[in-house]
PDB file of C-alpha atoms in Angstrom:
ATOM      1  CA  GLN N   1     -44.448   9.127 -18.463  1.00 87.00           C
ATOM      2  CA  VAL N   2     -41.659  11.268 -19.899  1.00 92.00           C
ATOM      3  CA  ARG N   3     -40.299  10.352 -23.306  1.00 95.00           C
ATOM      4  CA  LEU N   4     -36.613  11.078 -23.798  1.00 97.00           C
ATOM      5  CA  VAL N   5     -35.136  10.878 -27.295  1.00 96.00           C
ATOM      6  CA  GLU N   6     -31.379  10.989 -27.793  1.00 97.00           C
ATOM      7  CA  SER N   7     -29.519  11.804 -30.983  1.00 97.00           C
ATOM      8  CA  GLY N   8     -26.073  12.892 -32.106  1.00 97.00           C
ATOM      9  CA  GLY N   9     -24.042   9.762 -31.573  1.00 97.00           C
ATOM     10  CA  GLY N  10     -21.614   8.493 -34.162  1.00 97.00           C
ATOM     11  CA  SER N  11     -18.061   7.457 -34.879  1.00 98.00           C
ATOM     12  CA  VAL N  12     -15.109   9.777 -34.431  1.00 98.00           C
ATOM     13  CA  GLN N  13     -11.374   9.520 -34.114  1.00 98.00           C
ATOM     14  CA  SER N  14      -9.550  10.018 -30.857  1.00 98.00           C
ATOM     15  CA  GLY N  15      -9.349  13.720 -30.021  1.00 98.00           C
ATOM     16  CA  GLY N  16     -12.526  14.510 -31.897  1.00 98.00           C
ATOM     17  CA  SER N  17     -15.801  15.983 -30.677  1.00 98.00           C
ATOM     18  CA  LEU N  18     -19.471  15.101 -30.677  1.00 98.00           C
ATOM     19  CA  ARG N  19     -22.562  16.756 -29.289  1.00 98.00           C
ATOM     20  CA  LEU N  20     -25.366  14.571 -28.002  1.00 98.00           C
ATOM     21  CA  SER N  21     -28.906  15.873 -27.772  1.00 98.00           C
ATOM     22  CA  CYS N  22     -31.863  14.718 -25.697  1.00 97.00           C
ATOM     23  CA  ALA N  23     -35.326  15.963 -26.552  1.00 96.00           C
ATOM     24  CA  ALA N  24     -37.848  15.990 -23.725  1.00 94.00           C
ATOM     25  CA  PRO N  25     -41.123  17.712 -22.889  1.00 91.00           C
ATOM     26  CA  GLY N  26     -40.540  21.237 -21.642  1.00 87.00           C
ATOM     27  CA  TYR N  27     -42.032  20.563 -18.225  1.00 88.00           C
ATOM     28  CA  ALA N  28     -39.481  17.816 -17.628  1.00 88.00           C
ATOM     29  CA  TYR N  29     -36.704  20.341 -17.108  1.00 86.00           C
ATOM     30  CA  VAL N  30     -38.743  22.139 -14.466  1.00 87.00           C
ATOM     31  CA  ILE N  31     -39.722  19.015 -12.543  1.00 91.00           C
ATOM     32  CA  TYR N  32     -36.741  16.716 -12.990  1.00 94.00           C
ATOM     33  CA  SER N  33     -33.007  16.836 -12.886  1.00 96.00           C
ATOM     34  CA  MET N  34     -31.526  15.531 -16.122  1.00 96.00           C
ATOM     35  CA  GLY N  35     -28.386  13.623 -16.810  1.00 97.00           C
ATOM     36  CA  TRP N  36     -26.280  11.520 -19.112  1.00 98.00           C
ATOM     37  CA  PHE N  37     -25.160   7.992 -18.389  1.00 98.00           C
ATOM     38  CA  ARG N  38     -23.161   5.541 -20.458  1.00 98.00           C
ATOM     39  CA  GLN N  39     -22.625   1.824 -20.725  1.00 98.00           C
ATOM     40  CA  ALA N  40     -19.737   0.155 -22.500  1.00 97.00           C
ATOM     41  CA  PRO N  41     -19.886  -3.504 -23.547  1.00 92.00           C
ATOM     42  CA  GLY N  42     -19.324  -5.766 -20.587  1.00 94.00           C
ATOM     43  CA  LYS N  43     -19.400  -2.896 -18.109  1.00 96.00           C
ATOM     44  CA  GLU N  44     -21.986  -1.454 -15.780  1.00 96.00           C
ATOM     45  CA  ARG N  45     -23.856   1.707 -16.611  1.00 96.00           C
ATOM     46  CA  GLU N  46     -22.170   4.765 -15.122  1.00 96.00           C
ATOM     47  CA  GLY N  47     -23.064   8.380 -14.616  1.00 97.00           C
ATOM     48  CA  VAL N  48     -21.367  10.953 -16.829  1.00 98.00           C
ATOM     49  CA  ALA N  49     -22.931  14.338 -16.061  1.00 98.00           C
ATOM     50  CA  VAL N  50     -25.999  15.682 -14.304  1.00 97.00           C
ATOM     51  CA  LEU N  51     -27.862  18.984 -14.557  1.00 96.00           C
ATOM     52  CA  GLY N  52     -30.127  20.040 -11.716  1.00 95.00           C
ATOM     53  CA  THR N  53     -33.318  22.043 -12.080  1.00 93.00           C
ATOM     54  CA  ASP N  54     -31.456  25.034 -10.631  1.00 93.00           C
ATOM     55  CA  GLY N  55     -28.735  24.779 -13.256  1.00 93.00           C
ATOM     56  CA  SER N  56     -26.145  23.176 -11.012  1.00 96.00           C
ATOM     57  CA  THR N  57     -23.979  20.498 -12.596  1.00 97.00           C
ATOM     58  CA  THR N  58     -21.852  17.552 -11.589  1.00 97.00           C
ATOM     59  CA  TYR N  59     -19.438  15.536 -13.673  1.00 97.00           C
ATOM     60  CA  ALA N  60     -17.752  12.197 -13.364  1.00 97.00           C
ATOM     61  CA  ASP N  61     -14.022  12.616 -12.806  1.00 97.00           C
ATOM     62  CA  PHE N  62     -13.192  10.863 -16.062  1.00 96.00           C
ATOM     63  CA  VAL N  63     -14.949  13.556 -18.143  1.00 95.00           C
ATOM     64  CA  LYS N  64     -14.167  16.709 -16.183  1.00 94.00           C
ATOM     65  CA  GLY N  65     -12.674  19.343 -18.423  1.00 95.00           C
ATOM     66  CA  ARG N  66     -13.734  17.484 -21.565  1.00 98.00           C
ATOM     67  CA  PHE N  67     -17.543  17.185 -21.447  1.00 98.00           C
ATOM     68  CA  THR N  68     -20.138  19.875 -20.815  1.00 98.00           C
ATOM     69  CA  ILE N  69     -23.805  19.328 -19.996  1.00 98.00           C
ATOM     70  CA  SER N  70     -26.272  22.073 -20.833  1.00 97.00           C
ATOM     71  CA  ARG N  71     -29.854  22.668 -21.846  1.00 94.00           C
ATOM     72  CA  ASP N  72     -31.704  24.937 -24.229  1.00 93.00           C
ATOM     73  CA  ASN N  73     -35.038  25.753 -22.635  1.00 87.00           C
ATOM     74  CA  ALA N  74     -36.427  27.227 -25.849  1.00 90.00           C
ATOM     75  CA  LYS N  75     -35.747  23.961 -27.680  1.00 92.00           C
ATOM     76  CA  ASN N  76     -36.594  21.651 -24.759  1.00 93.00           C
ATOM     77  CA  THR N  77     -33.287  19.926 -25.365  1.00 96.00           C
ATOM     78  CA  LEU N  78     -30.499  18.663 -23.140  1.00 97.00           C
ATOM     79  CA  TYR N  79     -27.001  18.519 -24.571  1.00 98.00           C
ATOM     80  CA  LEU N  80     -23.732  16.805 -23.848  1.00 98.00           C
ATOM     81  CA  GLN N  81     -20.810  18.431 -25.609  1.00 98.00           C
ATOM     82  CA  MET N  82     -17.965  15.942 -25.721  1.00 98.00           C
ATOM     83  CA  ASN N  83     -14.475  17.154 -26.632  1.00 98.00           C
ATOM     84  CA  SER N  84     -11.088  15.439 -26.644  1.00 98.00           C
ATOM     85  CA  LEU N  85     -12.777  12.079 -26.999  1.00 98.00           C
ATOM     86  CA  LYS N  86     -10.824   8.962 -26.125  1.00 98.00           C
ATOM     87  CA  PRO N  87     -11.336   5.340 -27.183  1.00 97.00           C
ATOM     88  CA  GLU N  88     -12.427   4.562 -23.619  1.00 97.00           C
ATOM     89  CA  ASP N  89     -15.366   6.932 -24.099  1.00 98.00           C
ATOM     90  CA  THR N  90     -16.853   4.386 -26.509  1.00 98.00           C
ATOM     91  CA  ALA N  91     -20.265   3.402 -25.113  1.00 98.00           C
ATOM     92  CA  MET N  92     -23.991   3.677 -25.477  1.00 98.00           C
ATOM     93  CA  TYR N  93     -24.994   7.017 -24.021  1.00 98.00           C
ATOM     94  CA  TYR N  94     -28.346   7.436 -22.310  1.00 98.00           C
ATOM     95  CA  CYS N  95     -30.335  10.469 -21.315  1.00 97.00           C
ATOM     96  CA  ALA N  96     -32.096  10.201 -17.969  1.00 97.00           C
ATOM     97  CA  ALA N  97     -34.499  12.098 -15.756  1.00 96.00           C
ATOM     98  CA  GLY N  98     -34.692  11.811 -12.000  1.00 96.00           C
ATOM     99  CA  PRO N  99     -36.008  13.486  -8.862  1.00 94.00           C
ATOM    100  CA  SER N 100     -32.879  15.453  -8.008  1.00 93.00           C
ATOM    101  CA  LEU N 101     -29.236  15.961  -8.893  1.00 93.00           C
ATOM    102  CA  GLN N 102     -28.209  13.917  -5.865  1.00 93.00           C
ATOM    103  CA  SER N 103     -30.585  11.098  -6.760  1.00 93.00           C
ATOM    104  CA  LEU N 104     -29.319  10.893 -10.317  1.00 94.00           C
ATOM    105  CA  ASN N 105     -25.753  10.797  -9.058  1.00 91.00           C
ATOM    106  CA  ALA N 106     -26.828   7.853  -6.920  1.00 92.00           C
ATOM    107  CA  GLY N 107     -28.316   6.158  -9.958  1.00 89.00           C
ATOM    108  CA  ARG N 108     -31.935   6.725  -9.033  1.00 94.00           C
ATOM    109  CA  VAL N 109     -33.575   7.352 -12.398  1.00 96.00           C
ATOM    110  CA  TYR N 110     -37.239   7.777 -13.220  1.00 96.00           C
ATOM    111  CA  TYR N 111     -36.991   7.738 -17.005  1.00 96.00           C
ATOM    112  CA  TRP N 112     -34.459   6.553 -19.581  1.00 97.00           C
ATOM    113  CA  GLY N 113     -34.010   7.326 -23.219  1.00 97.00           C
ATOM    114  CA  GLN N 114     -33.283   4.612 -25.763  1.00 97.00           C
ATOM    115  CA  GLY N 115     -29.601   5.502 -26.051  1.00 97.00           C
ATOM    116  CA  THR N 116     -27.262   6.691 -28.769  1.00 98.00           C
ATOM    117  CA  GLN N 117     -23.993   4.964 -29.671  1.00 98.00           C
ATOM    118  CA  VAL N 118     -20.669   6.762 -29.479  1.00 98.00           C
ATOM    119  CA  THR N 119     -17.612   5.052 -30.935  1.00 98.00           C
ATOM    120  CA  VAL N 120     -14.145   6.555 -30.667  1.00 98.00           C
ATOM    121  CA  SER N 121     -11.329   5.000 -32.671  1.00 97.00           C
ATOM    122  CA  SER N 122      -7.646   5.381 -31.939  1.00 94.00           C
TER     123      SER N 122
END
C-alpha cells in the first residue's frame, strides 16, 4: 500500500497560480509512475499530467503550456505547478501512482490520494 497525501489546493482568481504537492514514500517514485488527475462536479475524472520513473512527462492538451509536473526526490514530493488558471480548471485534484506512464495515461491507477480542491473564480 502506498499512501499519497495531497496539499496546496485553494481558491484563486482567474489568471492566478497554485502549486499542488503530493507526499509519497521515497520508493514510490522509483517503482511507480506518478500523475495528477482531476474531477469537476458532474464530470468524469480526467488525466492532467503524468511523470514517468525516467523523468518523461505527458500533459493533457488543455493544460499544456500552463501546468508543469515535477518531483523533488530529496523531499519525496510530487508537484503540479499551475499557472494562468482558468475557471474551467476548478476541480478536485488527485495524485495517483501507477505501473507506467502509458498505464496512467490510460487511467490504470494503483493508488489514489484523497484529493485537494482547486477553485478558480472569474
